[in-house]
Short mmCIF file of C-alpha atoms in Angstrom, two decimals:
data_model
loop_
_atom_site.label_atom_id
_atom_site.label_comp_id
_atom_site.label_asym_id
_atom_site.label_seq_id
_atom_site.Cartn_x
_atom_site.Cartn_y
_atom_site.Cartn_z
CA MET A 1 -20.39 82.73 -30.90
CA ASP A 2 -17.43 83.63 -28.74
CA SER A 3 -13.97 83.86 -30.13
CA SER A 4 -11.98 81.49 -28.00
CA HIS A 5 -13.90 80.13 -25.04
CA SER A 6 -17.17 78.54 -24.15
CA ILE A 7 -19.90 80.99 -23.17
CA THR A 8 -20.36 78.97 -20.00
CA GLN A 9 -16.89 79.90 -18.76
CA ILE A 10 -17.22 81.74 -15.45
CA GLN A 11 -15.38 85.03 -15.00
CA ASP A 12 -13.37 85.92 -11.95
CA SER A 13 -15.07 88.00 -9.30
CA CYS A 14 -14.40 91.70 -9.92
CA VAL A 15 -15.29 95.34 -9.39
CA MET A 16 -15.86 97.32 -12.58
CA VAL A 17 -15.03 101.03 -12.37
CA VAL A 18 -16.57 103.21 -15.09
CA PHE A 19 -14.90 106.59 -15.60
CA GLY A 20 -17.44 108.89 -17.24
CA ALA A 21 -20.27 106.92 -15.64
CA ASP A 22 -22.71 109.79 -16.17
CA GLY A 23 -22.13 109.91 -19.94
CA ASP A 24 -24.02 108.59 -22.94
CA LEU A 25 -21.82 105.55 -23.53
CA SER A 26 -22.31 104.35 -19.98
CA LYS A 27 -26.08 104.81 -19.99
CA ARG A 28 -26.82 103.67 -23.56
CA LYS A 29 -24.37 100.78 -23.95
CA LEU A 30 -22.38 99.66 -20.91
CA LEU A 31 -25.14 99.45 -18.32
CA PRO A 32 -27.61 97.67 -20.68
CA ALA A 33 -24.81 95.26 -21.67
CA LEU A 34 -24.12 94.45 -18.01
CA TYR A 35 -27.85 93.96 -17.43
CA HIS A 36 -28.03 91.52 -20.38
CA LEU A 37 -25.06 89.58 -18.98
CA ALA A 38 -26.73 89.47 -15.57
CA ALA A 39 -30.01 88.29 -17.11
CA GLY A 40 -28.09 85.49 -18.83
CA ASN A 41 -26.32 84.51 -15.58
CA LEU A 42 -23.01 85.56 -17.16
CA LEU A 43 -21.92 88.04 -14.52
CA PRO A 44 -19.94 86.66 -11.59
CA LYS A 45 -21.90 86.45 -8.36
CA GLU A 46 -19.21 88.53 -6.66
CA PHE A 47 -19.55 91.66 -8.79
CA ALA A 48 -19.97 95.38 -8.16
CA LEU A 49 -19.77 98.58 -10.19
CA VAL A 50 -18.31 101.92 -9.12
CA GLY A 51 -19.14 104.96 -11.22
CA PHE A 52 -16.69 107.87 -11.35
CA ALA A 53 -17.63 111.24 -12.91
CA ILE A 54 -17.51 114.98 -12.26
CA THR A 55 -21.22 115.22 -11.32
CA ALA A 56 -21.86 115.35 -7.58
CA MET A 57 -24.11 112.41 -6.65
CA SER A 58 -24.68 110.00 -3.78
CA ASP A 59 -24.88 106.24 -4.31
CA GLU A 60 -28.67 106.46 -4.09
CA GLU A 61 -28.88 109.27 -6.67
CA PHE A 62 -26.58 107.35 -9.02
CA ARG A 63 -28.75 104.22 -8.70
CA ALA A 64 -31.90 106.23 -9.39
CA LYS A 65 -30.32 107.78 -12.48
CA MET A 66 -29.13 104.41 -13.79
CA SER A 67 -32.55 102.86 -13.09
CA GLN A 68 -34.10 105.49 -15.33
CA ALA A 69 -31.47 104.88 -18.02
CA ILE A 70 -31.91 101.09 -18.00
CA LYS A 71 -35.66 101.46 -18.62
CA GLU A 72 -34.96 103.79 -21.52
CA PHE A 73 -32.13 101.92 -23.24
CA ALA A 74 -32.42 98.23 -22.32
CA GLY A 75 -36.03 97.66 -23.34
CA PRO A 76 -38.24 95.40 -21.18
CA ILE A 77 -36.34 94.42 -18.05
CA ASP A 78 -36.78 91.86 -15.32
CA PRO A 79 -37.10 93.96 -12.14
CA VAL A 80 -35.60 91.19 -10.00
CA VAL A 81 -32.47 90.99 -12.15
CA TRP A 82 -32.11 94.76 -12.26
CA GLU A 83 -32.64 95.18 -8.51
CA ARG A 84 -29.89 92.65 -7.82
CA LEU A 85 -27.51 94.58 -10.08
CA CYS A 86 -28.66 98.04 -9.01
CA GLU A 87 -27.95 97.47 -5.33
CA ARG A 88 -24.32 96.78 -6.29
CA LEU A 89 -23.86 100.21 -7.90
CA HIS A 90 -21.70 102.75 -6.09
CA TYR A 91 -20.44 106.19 -7.01
CA VAL A 92 -17.41 108.44 -6.52
CA PRO A 93 -17.61 112.09 -7.64
CA GLY A 94 -14.42 113.71 -8.81
CA ASP A 95 -12.26 115.30 -11.47
CA PHE A 96 -10.03 113.03 -13.56
CA LYS A 97 -7.03 115.21 -12.67
CA ASP A 98 -7.72 115.37 -8.92
CA SER A 99 -5.45 113.09 -6.90
CA GLN A 100 -7.75 113.41 -3.89
CA ALA A 101 -10.64 112.01 -5.92
CA PHE A 102 -8.50 108.98 -6.75
CA ARG A 103 -7.67 108.59 -3.06
CA LEU A 104 -11.43 108.49 -2.39
CA LEU A 105 -11.79 105.96 -5.24
CA GLU A 106 -9.13 103.77 -3.63
CA GLU A 107 -10.93 103.89 -0.28
CA THR A 108 -14.26 103.06 -1.95
CA LEU A 109 -12.74 100.12 -3.84
CA THR A 110 -11.26 98.74 -0.62
CA LYS A 111 -14.70 98.81 1.05
CA VAL A 112 -16.55 97.44 -1.97
CA ASP A 113 -13.97 94.68 -2.43
CA VAL A 114 -14.53 93.48 1.14
CA THR A 115 -18.32 93.86 0.99
CA TYR A 116 -18.77 91.80 -2.18
CA GLY A 117 -15.76 89.47 -1.96
CA THR A 118 -14.32 90.52 -5.34
CA LYS A 119 -10.78 89.32 -4.47
CA GLY A 120 -9.01 92.54 -5.45
CA ASN A 121 -9.80 92.17 -9.15
CA PHE A 122 -10.52 95.58 -10.73
CA LEU A 123 -11.68 96.36 -14.28
CA PHE A 124 -11.28 100.08 -15.11
CA TYR A 125 -13.38 101.24 -18.07
CA LEU A 126 -12.44 104.64 -19.53
CA ALA A 127 -15.72 105.83 -21.08
CA THR A 128 -14.29 109.33 -21.40
CA ALA A 129 -12.90 111.72 -23.99
CA PRO A 130 -9.50 110.48 -25.29
CA ILE A 131 -7.65 113.45 -23.75
CA PHE A 132 -8.21 111.87 -20.32
CA PHE A 133 -6.90 108.36 -21.10
CA ALA A 134 -3.26 108.90 -20.16
CA GLU A 135 -4.08 111.07 -17.12
CA ILE A 136 -6.52 108.55 -15.63
CA VAL A 137 -4.04 105.70 -16.08
CA ARG A 138 -1.30 107.85 -14.52
CA GLN A 139 -3.49 108.61 -11.49
CA LEU A 140 -4.39 104.92 -11.10
CA GLY A 141 -0.68 104.09 -11.20
CA LEU A 142 0.13 106.65 -8.51
CA ARG A 143 -2.37 104.93 -6.16
CA ASN A 144 -0.93 101.49 -7.08
CA LEU A 145 -4.38 100.50 -8.33
CA THR A 146 -2.86 98.93 -11.45
CA VAL A 147 -0.47 96.62 -9.59
CA GLN A 148 -1.13 92.90 -10.15
CA GLN A 149 0.11 90.60 -7.41
CA GLU A 150 -0.95 87.64 -5.28
CA GLY A 151 -3.25 86.35 -8.00
CA ARG A 152 -5.36 89.50 -8.38
CA TRP A 153 -5.72 91.19 -11.76
CA ARG A 154 -6.11 94.80 -12.83
CA ARG A 155 -7.28 95.65 -16.38
CA VAL A 156 -7.96 98.92 -18.20
CA VAL A 157 -10.41 99.27 -21.09
CA ILE A 158 -10.11 102.25 -23.43
CA GLU A 159 -12.46 103.32 -26.22
CA LYS A 160 -11.44 104.59 -29.63
CA PRO A 161 -10.01 106.81 -30.95
CA PHE A 162 -6.55 105.56 -30.02
CA GLY A 163 -4.80 108.79 -30.98
CA HIS A 164 -5.60 111.10 -33.90
CA ASP A 165 -2.62 110.21 -36.10
CA LEU A 166 0.40 107.88 -36.07
CA GLU A 167 2.52 110.12 -33.85
CA SER A 168 -0.16 110.59 -31.17
CA ALA A 169 -1.04 106.87 -31.24
CA ARG A 170 2.60 105.99 -30.55
CA ALA A 171 2.75 108.58 -27.76
CA LEU A 172 -0.42 107.17 -26.15
CA ASN A 173 0.96 103.63 -26.31
CA VAL A 174 4.16 104.81 -24.59
CA GLU A 175 2.18 106.56 -21.83
CA LEU A 176 -0.05 103.55 -21.22
CA GLY A 177 2.94 101.21 -21.34
CA SER A 178 4.76 103.21 -18.66
CA VAL A 179 2.07 102.15 -16.13
CA LEU A 180 0.51 98.97 -17.57
CA ASN A 181 1.65 95.75 -19.16
CA GLU A 182 0.20 95.06 -22.62
CA ASN A 183 -1.85 92.17 -21.19
CA GLN A 184 -3.64 94.68 -18.94
CA ILE A 185 -4.76 96.96 -21.79
CA PHE A 186 -8.04 96.24 -23.59
CA ARG A 187 -8.47 98.63 -26.54
CA ILE A 188 -12.12 98.13 -27.37
CA ASP A 189 -13.79 98.33 -30.79
CA HIS A 190 -17.51 97.65 -30.42
CA TYR A 191 -17.78 96.51 -34.06
CA LEU A 192 -15.80 93.44 -33.07
CA GLY A 193 -18.55 92.50 -30.62
CA LYS A 194 -20.92 91.82 -33.51
CA GLU A 195 -21.62 88.13 -33.98
CA THR A 196 -21.17 88.32 -37.74
CA VAL A 197 -17.74 89.92 -37.46
CA GLN A 198 -16.55 87.10 -35.23
CA ASN A 199 -18.26 84.61 -37.51
CA ILE A 200 -16.03 85.68 -40.44
CA LEU A 201 -13.23 83.51 -39.06
CA VAL A 202 -15.54 80.53 -38.58
CA PHE A 203 -17.05 81.00 -42.04
CA ARG A 204 -13.64 81.25 -43.69
CA PHE A 205 -11.66 78.59 -41.87
CA ALA A 206 -14.25 76.02 -40.73
CA ASN A 207 -15.89 75.45 -44.12
CA GLY A 208 -14.04 73.35 -46.65
CA ILE A 209 -16.15 74.76 -49.49
CA PHE A 210 -14.98 78.37 -48.99
CA GLU A 211 -11.50 78.16 -47.49
CA PRO A 212 -9.79 76.93 -50.72
CA ILE A 213 -11.25 79.75 -52.88
CA TRP A 214 -10.52 82.64 -50.50
CA ASN A 215 -7.66 84.07 -52.58
CA ARG A 216 -6.62 86.01 -55.71
CA ARG A 217 -7.34 83.07 -58.04
CA TYR A 218 -11.06 83.17 -57.38
CA ILE A 219 -11.84 86.55 -55.80
CA ASP A 220 -12.09 89.57 -58.09
CA HIS A 221 -12.38 92.25 -55.43
CA VAL A 222 -13.66 93.01 -51.92
CA GLN A 223 -15.96 95.85 -50.83
CA ILE A 224 -16.51 96.98 -47.25
CA THR A 225 -19.27 99.50 -46.54
CA VAL A 226 -20.08 101.15 -43.21
CA ALA A 227 -22.95 103.53 -43.98
CA GLU A 228 -25.01 105.61 -41.57
CA SER A 229 -28.21 107.51 -42.33
CA LEU A 230 -27.71 109.69 -39.25
CA GLY A 231 -25.73 112.92 -39.33
CA VAL A 232 -23.20 113.98 -36.70
CA GLU A 233 -26.07 114.71 -34.25
CA HIS A 234 -24.61 116.24 -31.07
CA ARG A 235 -21.01 115.23 -31.89
CA GLY A 236 -20.17 118.23 -34.07
CA ARG A 237 -17.32 119.45 -31.88
CA TYR A 238 -15.66 116.01 -31.87
CA TYR A 239 -16.31 115.42 -35.54
CA GLU A 240 -14.71 118.72 -36.56
CA GLN A 241 -11.47 117.41 -35.01
CA ALA A 242 -11.79 113.87 -36.32
CA GLY A 243 -13.68 113.52 -39.60
CA ALA A 244 -14.76 110.26 -41.22
CA LEU A 245 -11.24 109.03 -41.99
CA ARG A 246 -9.90 109.27 -38.44
CA ASP A 247 -13.20 108.22 -36.88
CA MET A 248 -13.74 105.02 -38.83
CA VAL A 249 -10.87 103.81 -41.04
CA PRO A 250 -7.87 103.06 -38.76
CA ASN A 251 -10.11 101.09 -36.39
CA HIS A 252 -13.46 99.77 -37.67
CA LEU A 253 -12.79 99.38 -41.38
CA LEU A 254 -9.22 98.13 -41.17
CA GLN A 255 -10.23 95.63 -38.48
CA LEU A 256 -12.80 94.26 -40.92
CA VAL A 257 -10.11 94.14 -43.63
CA ALA A 258 -7.89 92.19 -41.25
CA PHE A 259 -10.57 89.59 -40.49
CA VAL A 260 -11.34 89.14 -44.19
CA ALA A 261 -7.71 88.95 -45.34
CA MET A 262 -5.71 87.36 -42.49
CA GLU A 263 -4.02 83.99 -42.75
CA PRO A 264 -5.28 81.24 -40.42
CA SER A 265 -3.65 81.42 -37.01
CA ASN A 266 -2.38 78.21 -35.44
CA SER A 267 -4.87 78.58 -32.57
CA PHE A 268 -7.61 80.85 -31.25
CA GLU A 269 -5.24 82.23 -28.63
CA ALA A 270 -5.43 86.03 -28.50
CA ASP A 271 -1.88 86.78 -29.60
CA ALA A 272 -1.92 84.14 -32.35
CA VAL A 273 -5.00 85.78 -33.94
CA ARG A 274 -3.67 89.30 -33.41
CA ASP A 275 -0.30 88.39 -34.92
CA GLU A 276 -2.01 87.43 -38.17
CA LYS A 277 -4.17 90.56 -38.19
CA THR A 278 -1.08 92.73 -37.73
CA LYS A 279 0.69 90.97 -40.60
CA VAL A 280 -2.20 91.81 -42.94
CA LEU A 281 -2.26 95.48 -41.94
CA LYS A 282 1.51 95.74 -42.35
CA ALA A 283 1.11 94.33 -45.88
CA ILE A 284 -1.22 97.14 -47.01
CA LEU A 285 0.67 98.93 -49.79
CA PRO A 286 1.40 102.52 -48.71
CA LEU A 287 -0.19 105.17 -50.91
CA SER A 288 2.00 107.74 -52.64
CA PRO A 289 0.71 111.34 -52.74
CA LEU A 290 -0.42 110.81 -56.35
CA GLU A 291 -2.22 107.56 -55.39
CA VAL A 292 -3.98 109.37 -52.53
CA LEU A 293 -5.41 111.84 -55.04
CA ARG A 294 -6.43 109.04 -57.41
CA CYS A 295 -7.55 106.30 -54.98
CA CYS A 296 -9.22 108.30 -52.17
CA VAL A 297 -12.47 110.27 -52.29
CA ALA A 298 -13.58 112.65 -49.57
CA GLY A 299 -17.13 113.88 -49.20
CA GLN A 300 -19.29 116.09 -47.03
CA TYR A 301 -23.06 115.90 -46.88
CA GLY A 302 -25.30 118.74 -47.94
CA GLU A 303 -29.03 119.20 -47.51
CA GLY A 304 -31.30 116.36 -48.56
CA MET A 305 -34.04 113.95 -47.57
CA ILE A 306 -33.83 111.12 -45.04
CA GLU A 307 -36.95 108.97 -44.67
CA GLU A 308 -38.93 111.61 -46.57
CA ALA A 309 -37.93 114.34 -44.11
CA PRO A 310 -35.62 117.25 -45.00
CA VAL A 311 -32.29 117.40 -43.17
CA ARG A 312 -29.66 120.12 -43.00
CA SER A 313 -26.16 120.12 -44.39
CA TYR A 314 -23.08 119.35 -42.32
CA PRO A 315 -21.94 123.02 -42.13
CA ASP A 316 -25.33 123.87 -40.62
CA GLU A 317 -25.02 121.31 -37.81
CA PRO A 318 -24.47 122.50 -34.20
CA ASP A 319 -20.83 123.13 -33.22
CA VAL A 320 -19.70 122.90 -36.87
CA SER A 321 -17.95 125.71 -38.75
CA PRO A 322 -20.11 127.09 -41.61
CA THR A 323 -16.98 126.93 -43.80
CA SER A 324 -15.90 123.47 -42.55
CA ASN A 325 -13.83 121.28 -44.86
CA THR A 326 -14.11 118.24 -42.57
CA GLU A 327 -15.05 115.10 -44.47
CA THR A 328 -18.14 113.12 -43.47
CA TYR A 329 -17.48 110.50 -46.17
CA ILE A 330 -14.41 108.60 -47.31
CA ALA A 331 -13.96 106.01 -50.06
CA LEU A 332 -10.62 104.45 -50.89
CA LYS A 333 -8.96 101.63 -52.78
CA LEU A 334 -6.24 99.57 -51.10
CA PHE A 335 -4.06 96.63 -52.09
CA ILE A 336 -2.53 94.01 -49.80
CA ASP A 337 0.99 93.00 -50.78
CA SER A 338 0.76 89.27 -50.14
CA TRP A 339 0.67 86.05 -52.14
CA ARG A 340 -3.00 85.45 -51.27
CA TRP A 341 -4.22 88.94 -52.23
CA ALA A 342 -1.86 90.13 -54.99
CA ASN A 343 -3.72 92.51 -57.37
CA VAL A 344 -7.07 92.10 -55.55
CA PRO A 345 -8.44 95.58 -54.78
CA PHE A 346 -10.15 96.27 -51.47
CA TYR A 347 -12.69 99.11 -51.79
CA LEU A 348 -13.69 100.77 -48.52
CA ARG A 349 -16.35 103.42 -47.93
CA THR A 350 -17.98 104.97 -44.89
CA GLY A 351 -20.10 108.04 -44.42
CA LYS A 352 -22.82 109.97 -42.63
CA ARG A 353 -26.28 110.82 -44.01
CA LEU A 354 -26.18 108.07 -46.61
CA ALA A 355 -29.22 106.37 -48.13
CA LYS A 356 -29.53 103.73 -45.41
CA ARG A 357 -27.79 102.35 -42.35
CA VAL A 358 -25.85 99.25 -43.29
CA THR A 359 -22.53 97.58 -42.56
CA GLU A 360 -21.55 94.79 -44.91
CA ILE A 361 -18.64 92.99 -46.54
CA VAL A 362 -19.03 92.02 -50.20
CA ILE A 363 -16.83 89.37 -51.80
CA ASP A 364 -17.14 89.44 -55.59
CA PHE A 365 -15.79 86.28 -57.23
CA LYS A 366 -14.35 86.13 -60.73
CA CYS A 367 -16.80 85.26 -63.49
CA ALA A 368 -16.79 81.84 -65.10
CA PRO A 369 -15.84 81.78 -68.83
CA PHE A 370 -18.74 82.68 -71.14
CA LEU A 371 -17.74 80.24 -73.90
CA MET A 372 -20.48 77.71 -73.34
CA PHE A 373 -23.25 80.34 -73.35
CA ARG A 374 -22.27 82.38 -76.44
CA ARG A 375 -25.10 81.07 -78.60
CA THR A 376 -27.77 81.22 -75.90
CA ALA A 377 -30.09 84.04 -74.84
CA SER A 378 -27.78 84.90 -71.93
CA GLU A 379 -26.02 88.18 -72.59
CA GLU A 380 -23.48 87.84 -69.81
CA LEU A 381 -22.77 85.88 -66.65
CA MET A 382 -22.99 87.65 -63.32
CA PRO A 383 -20.27 87.01 -60.75
CA ASN A 384 -20.98 84.91 -57.69
CA ARG A 385 -21.23 87.28 -54.76
CA LEU A 386 -20.98 86.65 -51.03
CA VAL A 387 -22.46 89.36 -48.80
CA ILE A 388 -21.73 89.31 -45.07
CA ARG A 389 -24.18 91.66 -43.35
CA ILE A 390 -22.99 92.96 -39.98
CA GLN A 391 -25.76 95.45 -39.22
CA PRO A 392 -28.61 96.13 -38.89
CA ASP A 393 -29.78 92.63 -39.96
CA GLU A 394 -26.94 90.22 -39.30
CA GLY A 395 -26.67 87.46 -41.87
CA ILE A 396 -24.94 86.04 -44.95
CA ALA A 397 -26.19 85.89 -48.56
CA LEU A 398 -24.67 83.99 -51.49
CA SER A 399 -25.77 84.71 -55.07
CA PHE A 400 -25.21 82.26 -57.91
CA GLY A 401 -26.45 81.62 -61.43
CA ALA A 402 -29.41 79.33 -62.20
CA LYS A 403 -31.41 78.60 -65.33
CA ILE A 404 -34.57 80.64 -65.67
CA PRO A 405 -37.48 78.24 -66.36
CA GLY A 406 -38.52 78.03 -70.01
CA PRO A 407 -37.46 76.53 -73.35
CA VAL A 408 -34.74 79.15 -73.92
CA VAL A 409 -31.44 78.94 -72.01
CA ARG A 410 -31.26 82.06 -69.89
CA VAL A 411 -29.23 82.45 -66.71
CA GLY A 412 -30.55 84.44 -63.75
CA ASN A 413 -29.06 85.25 -60.37
CA VAL A 414 -30.61 83.75 -57.25
CA ASP A 415 -29.78 84.31 -53.58
CA MET A 416 -29.37 81.91 -50.70
CA GLU A 417 -29.96 83.84 -47.49
CA PHE A 418 -28.98 83.08 -43.91
CA ASP A 419 -30.46 85.34 -41.24
CA TYR A 420 -29.02 85.14 -37.72
CA ALA A 421 -32.21 86.16 -35.94
CA LYS A 422 -34.40 83.68 -37.85
CA HIS A 423 -32.01 80.77 -37.40
CA PHE A 424 -30.68 81.29 -33.88
CA GLY A 425 -33.27 83.65 -32.47
CA SER A 426 -32.55 87.21 -31.43
CA ALA A 427 -31.41 88.37 -28.03
CA PRO A 428 -31.20 91.95 -26.74
CA SER A 429 -27.71 93.22 -27.47
CA THR A 430 -25.72 96.44 -27.49
CA GLY A 431 -22.66 94.88 -29.13
CA TYR A 432 -20.74 95.23 -25.85
CA GLU A 433 -21.86 92.05 -24.11
CA THR A 434 -19.22 89.75 -25.60
CA LEU A 435 -16.50 92.37 -25.20
CA LEU A 436 -17.25 93.05 -21.52
CA TYR A 437 -17.43 89.31 -20.90
CA ASP A 438 -14.02 88.86 -22.54
CA CYS A 439 -12.58 91.66 -20.40
CA MET A 440 -13.68 89.81 -17.27
CA VAL A 441 -12.17 86.49 -18.37
CA GLY A 442 -9.03 88.18 -19.69
CA ASP A 443 -9.43 87.16 -23.34
CA GLN A 444 -7.84 89.82 -25.60
CA THR A 445 -8.60 88.17 -28.96
CA LEU A 446 -11.11 90.84 -30.03
CA PHE A 447 -9.07 93.77 -28.70
CA ASN A 448 -6.42 95.85 -30.46
CA ARG A 449 -2.80 95.38 -29.48
CA ALA A 450 -0.39 98.35 -29.47
CA ASP A 451 1.32 97.35 -32.72
CA ASN A 452 -2.08 96.71 -34.33
CA VAL A 453 -3.12 100.29 -33.57
CA GLU A 454 0.08 101.82 -34.90
CA VAL A 455 0.00 99.80 -38.12
CA GLY A 456 -3.59 100.94 -38.71
CA TRP A 457 -2.56 104.58 -38.39
CA SER A 458 0.45 103.95 -40.66
CA ALA A 459 -1.93 102.89 -43.43
CA VAL A 460 -3.93 106.15 -43.33
CA GLN A 461 -1.17 108.62 -42.43
CA PRO A 462 -0.26 109.31 -46.12
CA ILE A 463 -3.90 110.33 -46.72
CA LEU A 464 -3.89 112.67 -43.72
CA ASP A 465 -0.64 114.25 -44.94
CA VAL A 466 -1.95 114.93 -48.45
CA TRP A 467 -5.27 116.29 -47.20
CA LYS A 468 -3.45 118.61 -44.83
CA ALA A 469 -1.51 120.06 -47.76
CA LEU A 470 -4.45 120.02 -50.20
CA PRO A 471 -7.75 120.44 -48.31
CA PRO A 472 -10.95 119.73 -50.28
CA ALA A 473 -12.32 122.75 -52.11
CA SER A 474 -15.85 121.75 -53.11
CA PHE A 475 -17.74 120.79 -49.92
CA PRO A 476 -20.58 119.87 -49.48
CA ASN A 477 -20.43 117.50 -52.48
CA TYR A 478 -23.21 114.96 -51.90
CA ALA A 479 -26.83 115.30 -50.91
CA SER A 480 -28.08 113.68 -47.74
CA GLY A 481 -29.98 110.48 -48.51
CA THR A 482 -27.72 109.48 -51.41
CA TRP A 483 -24.81 107.04 -51.52
CA GLY A 484 -22.10 109.69 -51.49
CA PRO A 485 -20.23 111.82 -54.03
CA ARG A 486 -20.14 110.94 -57.72
CA GLU A 487 -16.34 110.59 -57.53
CA ALA A 488 -16.78 107.52 -55.31
CA ASP A 489 -18.72 105.77 -58.07
CA GLU A 490 -16.05 106.74 -60.57
CA LEU A 491 -13.40 105.19 -58.32
CA LEU A 492 -14.85 101.75 -59.17
CA GLU A 493 -16.12 102.55 -62.64
CA ARG A 494 -12.55 103.22 -63.79
CA ASP A 495 -11.86 99.58 -62.91
CA GLY A 496 -15.01 98.31 -64.65
CA ARG A 497 -16.78 97.69 -61.32
CA HIS A 498 -19.54 99.27 -59.27
CA TRP A 499 -20.55 99.53 -55.63
CA TYR A 500 -22.92 96.82 -54.43
CA THR A 501 -26.05 98.49 -53.11
CA LYS A 502 -29.13 96.43 -52.26
CA THR A 503 -32.03 98.76 -51.58
#
């Protein structure tokens, strides 16, 4: 499902430039995504890719390296499709701060543009560390490579994180805005490429059975879980600077909150949808320092077992301080100050080395009155629950009460399950296919706007401020392979609720 256009829409011809083309993101995600688009006849015929990285390589060496990567990360491939794409790969070696390297890039783009007839349309993808974002855009501006005129377009894609706090996010937006117009900037969040995330809007607004009950009158609370069984792996140096809160909450989790809680836009136009998402994020009630201490739980994983194998604690990971107080887990309770969501808590949690890998949204509805069942064998009624699974198995489940067969009236919970792969079939996907496609057609619906980014950071800045003044004192505080620290369970138990966990 695509957010605002038919999947048969044809993109403009273009050259895609990948900065950091020799990195993991490029090899594991971007190149396989481009291959999948090519295999589905969804790349323009007039297309080429130019890699830019510090490693010295010729075009032929770059193609050989990418050919090896595509076999490793894209699964079974059609050699004809790959050969057609591979012969359109080119490479420019250089430092991101070297103006001469950008002069060579400009010369290469001029040649490639003529060779493949790409009409001067350039898509610049910054698959680099965030410290290079502003510098690369500045260098592109100095070579006039960002200038749009005579019908040609120039777009820049940047990966998260968009800053490391509110102040740096604002500064980055100013730097990007000094060279680019907002309609040229595509701030990418790969979670929004998931079919089920996009399907939230269809599920909510296209179904007359659910749209009327999507509010405080019927919904008791909302849970959003993004759990990973992996540790920080080789990202220890980055994670020591970021932590779970910065890494996941202002972008991934709050974007999911926005999709769940937004009002219907008057169209599927990019700015109409993003306007409503921004309104929701602005309506998140700011946390006071006392509320941060009461409504936020930080955690760090210790030793434990994952898939029956022992794993080490976070302080023992490579490039991590043995006395680190960086959080690898965060749980928090938020409220949205709006008519639709008044007094409905949103519980969010995300963490590393948890019991299983799962991303899901849980909508718990209010229970029906028990009056009718007081003199039956039913002890209590369970709430209706809607579970939207985003990964690894995309689907939707709805639980409701039904009579258990027998002469005695007893109520049991049953599930209706919808599985994307079983119903629609599964296709190879990295989560980037839809997003890259949208970049090429210029559809910004699934991309973060400048104000969207800043509002997200505004929501978490009070937490960062309190944690800076009062760093955690008892890390590690949960064993690997569990669902996080005990305090996270207590966060819900105080409200008479519990985390939904389907093992």
